[in-house]
mmCIF file of C-alpha atoms in Angstrom:
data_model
loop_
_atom_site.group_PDB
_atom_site.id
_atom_site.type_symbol
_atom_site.label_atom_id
_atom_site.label_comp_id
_atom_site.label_asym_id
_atom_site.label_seq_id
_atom_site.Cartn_x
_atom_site.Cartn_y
_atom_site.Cartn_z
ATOM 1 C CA UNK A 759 7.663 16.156 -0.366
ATOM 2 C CA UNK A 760 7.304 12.634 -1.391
ATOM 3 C CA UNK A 761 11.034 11.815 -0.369
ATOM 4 C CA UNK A 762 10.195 13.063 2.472
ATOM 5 C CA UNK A 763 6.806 10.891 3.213
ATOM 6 C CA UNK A 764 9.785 7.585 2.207
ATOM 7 C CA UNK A 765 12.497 8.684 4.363
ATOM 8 C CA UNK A 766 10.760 9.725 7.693
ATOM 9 C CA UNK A 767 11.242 13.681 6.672
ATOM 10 C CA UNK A 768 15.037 12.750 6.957
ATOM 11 C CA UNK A 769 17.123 13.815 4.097
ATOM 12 C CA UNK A 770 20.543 15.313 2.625
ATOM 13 C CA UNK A 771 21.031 18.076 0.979
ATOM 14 C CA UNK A 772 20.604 17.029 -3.106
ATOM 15 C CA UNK A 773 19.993 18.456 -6.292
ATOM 16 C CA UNK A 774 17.168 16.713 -8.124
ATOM 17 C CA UNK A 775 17.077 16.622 -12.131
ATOM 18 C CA UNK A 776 14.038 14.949 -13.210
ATOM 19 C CA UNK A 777 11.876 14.465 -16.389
ATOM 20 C CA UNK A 778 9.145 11.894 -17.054
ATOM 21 C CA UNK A 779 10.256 9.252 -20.489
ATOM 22 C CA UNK A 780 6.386 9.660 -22.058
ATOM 23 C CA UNK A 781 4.260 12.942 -21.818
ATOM 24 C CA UNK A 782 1.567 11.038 -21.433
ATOM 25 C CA UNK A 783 0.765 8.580 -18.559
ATOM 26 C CA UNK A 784 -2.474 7.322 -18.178
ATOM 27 C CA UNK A 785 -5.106 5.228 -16.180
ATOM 28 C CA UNK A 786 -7.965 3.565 -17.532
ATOM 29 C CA UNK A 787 -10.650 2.822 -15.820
ATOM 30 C CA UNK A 788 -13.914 0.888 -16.963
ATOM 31 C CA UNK A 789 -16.607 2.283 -15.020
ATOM 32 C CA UNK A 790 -19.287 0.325 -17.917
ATOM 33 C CA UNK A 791 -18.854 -2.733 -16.167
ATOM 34 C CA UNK A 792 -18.349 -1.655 -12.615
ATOM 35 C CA UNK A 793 -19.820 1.901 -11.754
ATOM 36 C CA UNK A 794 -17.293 3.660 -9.416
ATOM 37 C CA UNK A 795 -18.964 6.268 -6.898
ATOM 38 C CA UNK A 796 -17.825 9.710 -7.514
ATOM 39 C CA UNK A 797 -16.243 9.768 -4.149
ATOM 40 C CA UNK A 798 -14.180 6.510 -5.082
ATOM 41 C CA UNK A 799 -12.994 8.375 -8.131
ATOM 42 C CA UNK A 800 -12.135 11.436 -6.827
ATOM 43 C CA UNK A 801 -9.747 9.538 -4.274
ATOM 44 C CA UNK A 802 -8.615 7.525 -7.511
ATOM 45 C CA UNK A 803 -7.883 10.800 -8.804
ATOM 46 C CA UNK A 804 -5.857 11.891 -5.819
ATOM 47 C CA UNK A 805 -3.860 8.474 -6.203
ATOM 48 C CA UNK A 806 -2.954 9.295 -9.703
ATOM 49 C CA UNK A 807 -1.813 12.312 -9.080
ATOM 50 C CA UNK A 808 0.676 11.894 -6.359
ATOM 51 C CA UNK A 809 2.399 8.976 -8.638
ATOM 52 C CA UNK A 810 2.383 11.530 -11.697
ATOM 53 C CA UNK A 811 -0.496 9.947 -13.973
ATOM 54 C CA UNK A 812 -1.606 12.816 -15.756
ATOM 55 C CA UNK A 813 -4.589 11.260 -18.047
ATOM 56 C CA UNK A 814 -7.312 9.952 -16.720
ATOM 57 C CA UNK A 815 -8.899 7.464 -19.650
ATOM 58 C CA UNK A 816 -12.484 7.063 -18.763
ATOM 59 C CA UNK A 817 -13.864 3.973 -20.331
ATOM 60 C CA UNK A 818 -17.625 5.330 -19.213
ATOM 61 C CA UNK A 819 -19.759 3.317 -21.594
ATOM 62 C CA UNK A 820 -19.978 -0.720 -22.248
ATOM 63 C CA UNK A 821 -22.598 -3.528 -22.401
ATOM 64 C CA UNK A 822 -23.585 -2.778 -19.115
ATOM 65 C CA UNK A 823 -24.671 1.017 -18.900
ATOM 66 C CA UNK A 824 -23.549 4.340 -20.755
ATOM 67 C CA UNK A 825 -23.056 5.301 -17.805
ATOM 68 C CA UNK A 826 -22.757 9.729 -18.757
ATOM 69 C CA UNK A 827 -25.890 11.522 -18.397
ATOM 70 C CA UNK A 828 -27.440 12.377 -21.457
ATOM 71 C CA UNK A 829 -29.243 15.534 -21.698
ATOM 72 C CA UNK A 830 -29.926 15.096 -25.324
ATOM 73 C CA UNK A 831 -30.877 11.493 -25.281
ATOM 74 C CA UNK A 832 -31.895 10.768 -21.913
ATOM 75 C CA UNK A 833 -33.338 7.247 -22.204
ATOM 76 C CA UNK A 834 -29.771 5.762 -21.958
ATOM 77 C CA UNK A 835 -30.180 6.275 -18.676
ATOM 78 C CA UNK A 836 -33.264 4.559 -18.316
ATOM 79 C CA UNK A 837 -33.399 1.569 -16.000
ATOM 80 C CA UNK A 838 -33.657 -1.062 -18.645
ATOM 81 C CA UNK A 839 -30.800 0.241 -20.397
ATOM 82 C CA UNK A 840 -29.122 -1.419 -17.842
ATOM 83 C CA UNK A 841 -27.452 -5.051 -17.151
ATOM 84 C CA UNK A 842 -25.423 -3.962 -13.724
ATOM 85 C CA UNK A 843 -26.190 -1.901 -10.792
ATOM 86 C CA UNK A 844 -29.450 0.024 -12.379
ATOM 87 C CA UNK A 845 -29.480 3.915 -12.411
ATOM 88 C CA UNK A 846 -26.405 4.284 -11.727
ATOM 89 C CA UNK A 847 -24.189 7.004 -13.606
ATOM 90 C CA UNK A 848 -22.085 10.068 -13.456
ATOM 91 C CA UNK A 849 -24.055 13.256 -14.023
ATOM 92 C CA UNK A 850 -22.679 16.180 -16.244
ATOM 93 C CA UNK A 851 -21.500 18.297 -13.272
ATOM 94 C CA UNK A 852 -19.917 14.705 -11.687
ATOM 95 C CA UNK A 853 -18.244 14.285 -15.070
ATOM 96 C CA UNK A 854 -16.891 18.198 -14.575
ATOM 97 C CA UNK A 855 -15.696 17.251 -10.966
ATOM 98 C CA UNK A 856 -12.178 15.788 -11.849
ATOM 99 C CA UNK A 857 -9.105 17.983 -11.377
ATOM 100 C CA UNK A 858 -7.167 15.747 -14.061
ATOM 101 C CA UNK A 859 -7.051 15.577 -17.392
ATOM 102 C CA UNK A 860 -9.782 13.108 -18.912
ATOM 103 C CA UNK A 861 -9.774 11.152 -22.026
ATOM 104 C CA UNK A 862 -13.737 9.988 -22.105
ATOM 105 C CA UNK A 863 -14.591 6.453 -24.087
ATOM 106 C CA UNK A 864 -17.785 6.437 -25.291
ATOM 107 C CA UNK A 865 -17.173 2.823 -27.106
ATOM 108 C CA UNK A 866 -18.962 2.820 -30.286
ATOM 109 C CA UNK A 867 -20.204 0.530 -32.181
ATOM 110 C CA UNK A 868 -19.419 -2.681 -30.517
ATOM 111 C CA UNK A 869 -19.943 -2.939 -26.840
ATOM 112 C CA UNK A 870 -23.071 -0.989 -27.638
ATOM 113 C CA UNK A 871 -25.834 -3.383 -25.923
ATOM 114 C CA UNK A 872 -26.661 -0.546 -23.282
ATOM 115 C CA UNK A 873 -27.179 1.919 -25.999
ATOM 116 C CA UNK A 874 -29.226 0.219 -27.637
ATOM 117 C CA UNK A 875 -30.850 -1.161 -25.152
ATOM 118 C CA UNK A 876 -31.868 2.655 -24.248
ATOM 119 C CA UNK A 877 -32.819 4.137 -27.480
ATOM 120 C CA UNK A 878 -34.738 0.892 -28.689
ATOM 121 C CA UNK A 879 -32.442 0.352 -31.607
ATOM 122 C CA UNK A 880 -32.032 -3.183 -33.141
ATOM 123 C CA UNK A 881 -28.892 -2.536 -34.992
ATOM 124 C CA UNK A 882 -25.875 0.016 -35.336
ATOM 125 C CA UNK A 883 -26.370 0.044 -38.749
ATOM 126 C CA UNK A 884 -29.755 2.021 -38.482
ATOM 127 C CA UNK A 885 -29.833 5.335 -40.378
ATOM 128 C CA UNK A 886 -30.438 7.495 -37.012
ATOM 129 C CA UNK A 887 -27.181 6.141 -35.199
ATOM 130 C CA UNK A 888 -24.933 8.111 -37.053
ATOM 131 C CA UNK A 889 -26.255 11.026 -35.564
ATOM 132 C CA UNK A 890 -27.147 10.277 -32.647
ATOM 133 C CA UNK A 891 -23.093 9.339 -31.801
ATOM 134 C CA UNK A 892 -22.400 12.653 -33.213
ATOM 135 C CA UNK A 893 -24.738 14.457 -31.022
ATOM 136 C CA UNK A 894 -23.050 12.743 -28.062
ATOM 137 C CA UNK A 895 -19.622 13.658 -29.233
ATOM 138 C CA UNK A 896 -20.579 17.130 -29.254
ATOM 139 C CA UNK A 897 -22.744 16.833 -25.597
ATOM 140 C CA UNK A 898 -19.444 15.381 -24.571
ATOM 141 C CA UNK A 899 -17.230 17.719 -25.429
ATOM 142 C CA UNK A 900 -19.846 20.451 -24.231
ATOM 143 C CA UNK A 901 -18.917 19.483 -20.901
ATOM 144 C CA UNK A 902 -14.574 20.813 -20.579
ATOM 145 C CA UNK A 903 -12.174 22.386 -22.900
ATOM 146 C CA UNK A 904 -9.830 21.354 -25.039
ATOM 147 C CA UNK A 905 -7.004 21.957 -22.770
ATOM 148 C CA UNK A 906 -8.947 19.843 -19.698
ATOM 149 C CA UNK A 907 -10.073 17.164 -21.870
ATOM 150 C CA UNK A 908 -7.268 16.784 -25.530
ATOM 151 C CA UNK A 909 -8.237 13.622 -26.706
ATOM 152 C CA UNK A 910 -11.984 11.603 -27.060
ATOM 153 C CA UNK A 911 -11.626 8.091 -27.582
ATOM 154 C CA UNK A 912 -14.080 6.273 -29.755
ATOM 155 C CA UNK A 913 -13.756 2.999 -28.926
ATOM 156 C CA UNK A 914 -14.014 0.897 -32.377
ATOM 157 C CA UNK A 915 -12.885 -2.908 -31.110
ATOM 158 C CA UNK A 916 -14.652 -6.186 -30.913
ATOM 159 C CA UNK A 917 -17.711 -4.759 -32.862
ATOM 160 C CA UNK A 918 -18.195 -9.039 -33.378
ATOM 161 C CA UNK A 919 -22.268 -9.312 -33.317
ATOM 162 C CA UNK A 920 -24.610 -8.802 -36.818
ATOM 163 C CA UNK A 921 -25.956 -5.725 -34.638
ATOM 164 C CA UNK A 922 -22.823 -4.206 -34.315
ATOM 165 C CA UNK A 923 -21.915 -3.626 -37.558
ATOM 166 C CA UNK A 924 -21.851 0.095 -39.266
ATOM 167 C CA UNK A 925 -20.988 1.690 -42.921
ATOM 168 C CA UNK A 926 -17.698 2.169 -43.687
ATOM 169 C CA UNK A 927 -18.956 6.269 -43.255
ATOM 170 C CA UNK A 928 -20.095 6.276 -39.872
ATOM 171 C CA UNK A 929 -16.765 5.696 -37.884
ATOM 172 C CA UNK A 930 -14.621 8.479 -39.887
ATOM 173 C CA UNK A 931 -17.680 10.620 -39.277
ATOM 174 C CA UNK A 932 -17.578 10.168 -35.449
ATOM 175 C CA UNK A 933 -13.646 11.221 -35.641
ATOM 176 C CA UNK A 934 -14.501 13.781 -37.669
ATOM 177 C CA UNK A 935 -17.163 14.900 -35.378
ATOM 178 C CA UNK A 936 -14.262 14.751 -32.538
ATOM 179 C CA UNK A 937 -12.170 17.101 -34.554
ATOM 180 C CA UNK A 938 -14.701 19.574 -35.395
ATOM 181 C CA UNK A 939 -15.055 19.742 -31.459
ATOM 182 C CA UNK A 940 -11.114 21.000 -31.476
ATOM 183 C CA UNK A 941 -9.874 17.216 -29.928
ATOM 184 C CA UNK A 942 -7.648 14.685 -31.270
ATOM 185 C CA UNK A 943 -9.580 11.242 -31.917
ATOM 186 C CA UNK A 944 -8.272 7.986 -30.588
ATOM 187 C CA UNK A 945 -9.216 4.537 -31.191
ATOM 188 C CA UNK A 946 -8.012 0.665 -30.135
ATOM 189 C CA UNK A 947 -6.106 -1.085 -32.392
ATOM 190 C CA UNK A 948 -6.742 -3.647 -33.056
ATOM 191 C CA UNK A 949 -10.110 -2.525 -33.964
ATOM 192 C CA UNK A 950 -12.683 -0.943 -36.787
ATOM 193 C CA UNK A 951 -9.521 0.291 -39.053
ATOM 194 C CA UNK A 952 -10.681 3.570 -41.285
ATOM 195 C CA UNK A 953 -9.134 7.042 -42.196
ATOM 196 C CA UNK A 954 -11.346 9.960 -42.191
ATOM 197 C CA UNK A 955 -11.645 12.637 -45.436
ATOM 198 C CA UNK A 956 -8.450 14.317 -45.309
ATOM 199 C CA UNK A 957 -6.413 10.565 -45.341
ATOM 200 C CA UNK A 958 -5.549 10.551 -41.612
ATOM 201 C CA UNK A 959 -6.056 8.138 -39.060
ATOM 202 C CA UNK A 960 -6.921 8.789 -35.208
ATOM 203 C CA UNK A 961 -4.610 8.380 -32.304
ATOM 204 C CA UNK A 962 -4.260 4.657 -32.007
ATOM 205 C CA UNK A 963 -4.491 2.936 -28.277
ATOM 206 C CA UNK A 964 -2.586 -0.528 -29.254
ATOM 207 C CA UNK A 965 -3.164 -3.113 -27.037
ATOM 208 C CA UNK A 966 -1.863 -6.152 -28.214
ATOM 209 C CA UNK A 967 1.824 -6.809 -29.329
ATOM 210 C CA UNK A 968 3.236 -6.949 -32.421
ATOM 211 C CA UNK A 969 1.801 -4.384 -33.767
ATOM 212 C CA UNK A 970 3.629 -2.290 -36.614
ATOM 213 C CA UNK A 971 2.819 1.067 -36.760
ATOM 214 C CA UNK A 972 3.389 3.997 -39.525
ATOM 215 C CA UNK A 973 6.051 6.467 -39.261
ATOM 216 C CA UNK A 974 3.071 9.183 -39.158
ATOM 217 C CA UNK A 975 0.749 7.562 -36.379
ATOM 218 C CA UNK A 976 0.245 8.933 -33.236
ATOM 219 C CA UNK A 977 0.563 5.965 -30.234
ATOM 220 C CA UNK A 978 -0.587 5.541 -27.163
ATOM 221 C CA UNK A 979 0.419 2.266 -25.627
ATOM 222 C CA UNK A 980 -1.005 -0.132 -23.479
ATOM 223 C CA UNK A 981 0.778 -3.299 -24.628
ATOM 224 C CA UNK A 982 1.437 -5.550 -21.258
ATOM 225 C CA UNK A 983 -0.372 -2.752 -19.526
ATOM 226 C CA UNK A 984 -3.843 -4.644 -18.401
ATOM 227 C CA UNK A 985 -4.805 -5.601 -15.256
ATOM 228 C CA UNK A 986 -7.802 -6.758 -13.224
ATOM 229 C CA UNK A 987 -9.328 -8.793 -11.099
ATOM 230 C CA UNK A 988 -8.117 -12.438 -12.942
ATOM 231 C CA UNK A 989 -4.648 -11.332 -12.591
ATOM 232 C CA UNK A 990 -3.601 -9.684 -9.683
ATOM 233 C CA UNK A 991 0.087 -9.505 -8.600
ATOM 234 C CA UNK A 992 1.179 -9.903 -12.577
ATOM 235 C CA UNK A 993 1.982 -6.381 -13.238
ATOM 236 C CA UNK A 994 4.772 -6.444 -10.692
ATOM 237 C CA UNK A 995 6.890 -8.329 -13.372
ATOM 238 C CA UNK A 996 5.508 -6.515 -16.348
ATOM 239 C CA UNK A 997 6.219 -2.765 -14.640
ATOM 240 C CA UNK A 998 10.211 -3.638 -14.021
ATOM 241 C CA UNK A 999 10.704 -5.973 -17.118
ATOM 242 C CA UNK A 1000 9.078 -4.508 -19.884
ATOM 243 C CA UNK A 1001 9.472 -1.898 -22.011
ATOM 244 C CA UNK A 1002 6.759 0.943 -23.444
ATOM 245 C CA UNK A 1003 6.534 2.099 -26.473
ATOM 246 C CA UNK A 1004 8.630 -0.508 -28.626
ATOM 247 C CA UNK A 1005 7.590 1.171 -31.668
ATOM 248 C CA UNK A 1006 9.990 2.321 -34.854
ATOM 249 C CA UNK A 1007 8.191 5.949 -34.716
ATOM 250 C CA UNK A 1008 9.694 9.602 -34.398
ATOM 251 C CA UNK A 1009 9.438 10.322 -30.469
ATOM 252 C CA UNK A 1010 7.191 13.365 -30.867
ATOM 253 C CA UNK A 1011 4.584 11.231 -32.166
ATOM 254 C CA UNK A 1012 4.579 8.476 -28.882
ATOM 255 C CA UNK A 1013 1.930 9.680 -26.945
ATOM 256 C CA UNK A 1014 2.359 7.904 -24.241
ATOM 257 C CA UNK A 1015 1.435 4.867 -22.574
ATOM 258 C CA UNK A 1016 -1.461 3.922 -20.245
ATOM 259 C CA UNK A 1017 -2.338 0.997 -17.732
ATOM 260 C CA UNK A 1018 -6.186 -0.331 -18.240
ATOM 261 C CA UNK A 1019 -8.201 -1.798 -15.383
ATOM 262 C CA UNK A 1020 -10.620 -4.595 -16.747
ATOM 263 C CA UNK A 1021 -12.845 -6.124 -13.986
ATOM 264 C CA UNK A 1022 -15.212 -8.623 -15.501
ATOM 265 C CA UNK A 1023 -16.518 -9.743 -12.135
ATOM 266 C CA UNK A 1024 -19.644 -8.574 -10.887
ATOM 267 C CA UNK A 1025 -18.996 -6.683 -7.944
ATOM 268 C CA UNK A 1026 -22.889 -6.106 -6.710
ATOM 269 C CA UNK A 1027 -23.540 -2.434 -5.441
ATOM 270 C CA UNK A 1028 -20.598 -2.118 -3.437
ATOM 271 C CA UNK A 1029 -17.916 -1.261 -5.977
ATOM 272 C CA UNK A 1030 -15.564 0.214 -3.709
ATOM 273 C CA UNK A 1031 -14.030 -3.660 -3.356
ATOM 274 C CA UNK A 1032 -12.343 -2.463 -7.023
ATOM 275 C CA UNK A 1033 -9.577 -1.313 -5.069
ATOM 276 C CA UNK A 1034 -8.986 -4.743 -3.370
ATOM 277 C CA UNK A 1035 -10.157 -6.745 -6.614
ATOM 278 C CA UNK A 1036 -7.613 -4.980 -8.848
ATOM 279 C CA UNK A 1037 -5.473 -4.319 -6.955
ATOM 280 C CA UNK A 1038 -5.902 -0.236 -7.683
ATOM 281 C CA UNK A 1039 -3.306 0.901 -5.223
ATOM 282 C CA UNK A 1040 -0.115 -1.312 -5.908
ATOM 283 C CA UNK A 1041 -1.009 -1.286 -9.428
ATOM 284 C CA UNK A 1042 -0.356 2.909 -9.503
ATOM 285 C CA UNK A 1043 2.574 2.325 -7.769
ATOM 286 C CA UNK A 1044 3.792 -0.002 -9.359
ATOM 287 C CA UNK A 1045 3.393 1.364 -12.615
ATOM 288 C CA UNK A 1046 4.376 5.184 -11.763
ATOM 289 C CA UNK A 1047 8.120 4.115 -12.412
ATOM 290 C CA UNK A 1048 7.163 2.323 -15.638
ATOM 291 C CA UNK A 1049 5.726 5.334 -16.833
ATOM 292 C CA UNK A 1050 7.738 7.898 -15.480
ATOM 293 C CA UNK A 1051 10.977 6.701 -16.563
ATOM 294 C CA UNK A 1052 10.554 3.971 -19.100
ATOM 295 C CA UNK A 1053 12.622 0.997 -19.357
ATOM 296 C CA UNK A 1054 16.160 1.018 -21.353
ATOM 297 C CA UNK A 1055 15.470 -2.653 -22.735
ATOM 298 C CA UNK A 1056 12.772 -4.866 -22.876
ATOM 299 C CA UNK A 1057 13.139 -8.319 -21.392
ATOM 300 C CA UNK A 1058 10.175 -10.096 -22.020
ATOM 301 C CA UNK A 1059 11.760 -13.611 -20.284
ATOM 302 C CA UNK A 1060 10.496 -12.229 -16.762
ATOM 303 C CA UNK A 1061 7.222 -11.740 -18.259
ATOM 304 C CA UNK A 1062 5.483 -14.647 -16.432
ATOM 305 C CA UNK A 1063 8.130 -15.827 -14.125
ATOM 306 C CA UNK A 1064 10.693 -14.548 -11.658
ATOM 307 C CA UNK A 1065 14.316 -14.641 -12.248
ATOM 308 C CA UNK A 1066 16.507 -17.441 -10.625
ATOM 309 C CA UNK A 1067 17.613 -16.447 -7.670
ATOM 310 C CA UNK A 1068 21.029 -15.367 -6.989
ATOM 311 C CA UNK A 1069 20.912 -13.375 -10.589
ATOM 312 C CA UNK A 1070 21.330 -9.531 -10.760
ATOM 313 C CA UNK A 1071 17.577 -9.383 -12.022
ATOM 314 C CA UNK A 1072 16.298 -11.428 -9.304
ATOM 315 C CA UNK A 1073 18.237 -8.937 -7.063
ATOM 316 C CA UNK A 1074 15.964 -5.803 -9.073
ATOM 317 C CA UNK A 1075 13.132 -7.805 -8.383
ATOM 318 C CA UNK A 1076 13.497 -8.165 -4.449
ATOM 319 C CA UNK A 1077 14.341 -3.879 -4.579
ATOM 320 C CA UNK A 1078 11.517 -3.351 -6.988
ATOM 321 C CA UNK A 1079 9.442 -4.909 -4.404
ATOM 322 C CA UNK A 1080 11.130 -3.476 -1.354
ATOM 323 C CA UNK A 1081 9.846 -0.211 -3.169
ATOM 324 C CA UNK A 1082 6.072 -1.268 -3.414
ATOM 325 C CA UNK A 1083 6.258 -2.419 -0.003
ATOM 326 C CA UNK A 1084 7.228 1.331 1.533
ATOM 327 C CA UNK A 1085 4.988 3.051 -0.768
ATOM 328 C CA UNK A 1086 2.588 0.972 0.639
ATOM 329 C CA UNK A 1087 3.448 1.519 4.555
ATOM 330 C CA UNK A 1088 4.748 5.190 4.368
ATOM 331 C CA UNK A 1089 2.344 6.681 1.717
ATOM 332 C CA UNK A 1090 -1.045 4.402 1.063
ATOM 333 C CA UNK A 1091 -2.169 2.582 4.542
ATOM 334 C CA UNK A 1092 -1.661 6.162 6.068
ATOM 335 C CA UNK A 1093 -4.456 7.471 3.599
ATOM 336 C CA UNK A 1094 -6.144 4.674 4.827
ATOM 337 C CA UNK A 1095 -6.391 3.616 1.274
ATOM 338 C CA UNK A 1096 -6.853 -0.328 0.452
ATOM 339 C CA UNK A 1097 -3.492 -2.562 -0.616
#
């Protein structure tokens, strides 16, 4: 079918043997900072899907609103809670509305200034917090199955502020909290390092390079995988010249590797201009090769410039592009979906 939609339904008879290079392959998007109507990510959704993502990492809490209806605690929804478009937020049967897997953020305990903005807590460190993140672990994982929704990421970076800072106990006790719920917990690295009772670790999302990880961790990737509204067009480079998952680790513990949308800007009410700001669109296509098959070597020289032209990588470059291009004409615009 997608040939099909490339090649004006004109085609030769072939044999197709395919397989993707990571079982994971994943989109973040932070809806904290910029709330995305339900409608905006259910065509999102429908994006992801027809370039093979097949997690959707929901990055639903941040300074600016928790943005997940809370049932139990319902004053983080209150209006003062928030710092960006007010009252707005996904309701539990929104949340259930998705039709791919999820892997929810609630981003604990830095990037907490809506939380506690909500509940009228001064500081992480207060004796009630630890239960109240537990109690939203288990609200959150209330709302699918295990099979829908695997993984529950807890956040754990750039906890930098006096009022971010917990006991050692509180973070293992949120990822044990997550396992008790029948899901594997997952947290940015760098970030709040801790193991939880039995010695493990959770899932680590690593998002800056160099980082050397343990023959027993499970990865997911995002290394080079960041994009937003600052930076534009630079993923075109990153998806054909680097590599995933550069890690010494057995293969069946690579996870998988997932792109991350960051839009600082304020973008008022109207939200829907994410898909112009970051570039939503080009960036899925873009990256659905990257994920899908993976890259034999990684050539980090094209990172932030183009080959000389004339070269056989300048020549990838100009049919990596050619590909974007029809993607864009044959299968986006006709969806009437911004590029």
């Amino acid at each position: 079918e997608q040939l099909g939609k490339l090649s004006d339904g004109r085609l030769p008879c072939c044999k197709i043997t395919d397989a993707p290079a990571y079982r994971w392959r994943g989109f973040m998007h932070d809806c904290g900072r910029n709330f995305l109507d339900k409608a905006e990510i259910l065509k999102l959704l429908d994006l992801m899907a027809a370039y093979k993502f097949n997690l959707f990492h929901w990055h639903i809490t941040d300074y600016y609103g928790w943005r997940l209806e809370s049932k139990k605690h319902p004053m983080l929804q209150a209006p003062w809670a928030f710092r960006r478009q007010m009252n707005r937020y996904y309701t539990q049967e929104d949340f259930k509305a998705r039709g791919i897997t999820v892997m929810p953020e609630l981003d604990v305990p830095g990037h907490t200034l809506a939380f506690r903005r909500g509940l009228g807590i001064t500081h992480m460190a207060e004796p009630q917090v630890k239960e109240i993140v537990a109690d939203l672990i288990d609200e959150l994982c209330s709302l699918a199955p295990a099979e829908d929704m695997p993984f529950v990421h807890l956040g754990t970076d750039e906890a930098r502020t006096p009022y971010e800072m917990v006991p050692d106990s509180y973070c293992p006790y949120w990822a044990e909290t997550i396992r008790k719920n029948g899901r594997v917990p997952v947290a940015w690295t760098p970030g709040k390092q801790f193991v939880m009772s039995d010695g493990s670790r959770p899932a680590r999302m690593v998002w800056q390079d160099g980082y050397k990880a343990g023959k027993d961790e499970l990865i997911f990737d995002t290394v080079r995988g960041y994009f937003g509204s600052k930076d534009p067009m630079t993923f075109l480079n990153t998806a054909l010249f680097s590599r995933p998952m550069r890690y010494d680790i057995p293969a069946e513990n690579k996870l998988g590797a997932v792109i991350c949308s960051w839009h600082d800007d304020f973008l008022g009410e109207d939200t829907a201009r994410i898909w112009t700001n970051c570039s939503f669109a080009s960036a899925i296509v873009a990256y659905s090769d990257y994920l899908w098959n993976g890259r034999d070597r990684d050539r980090p020289e094209y990172l932030v410039k183009l080959p000389a032209p004339g070269t056989p990588a300048f020549a990838e470059t100009v049919a990596f592009e050619d590909a974007i291009i029809a993607n864009r004409d044959k299968v986006i615009r006709p969806q009437g979906l911004p590029f």
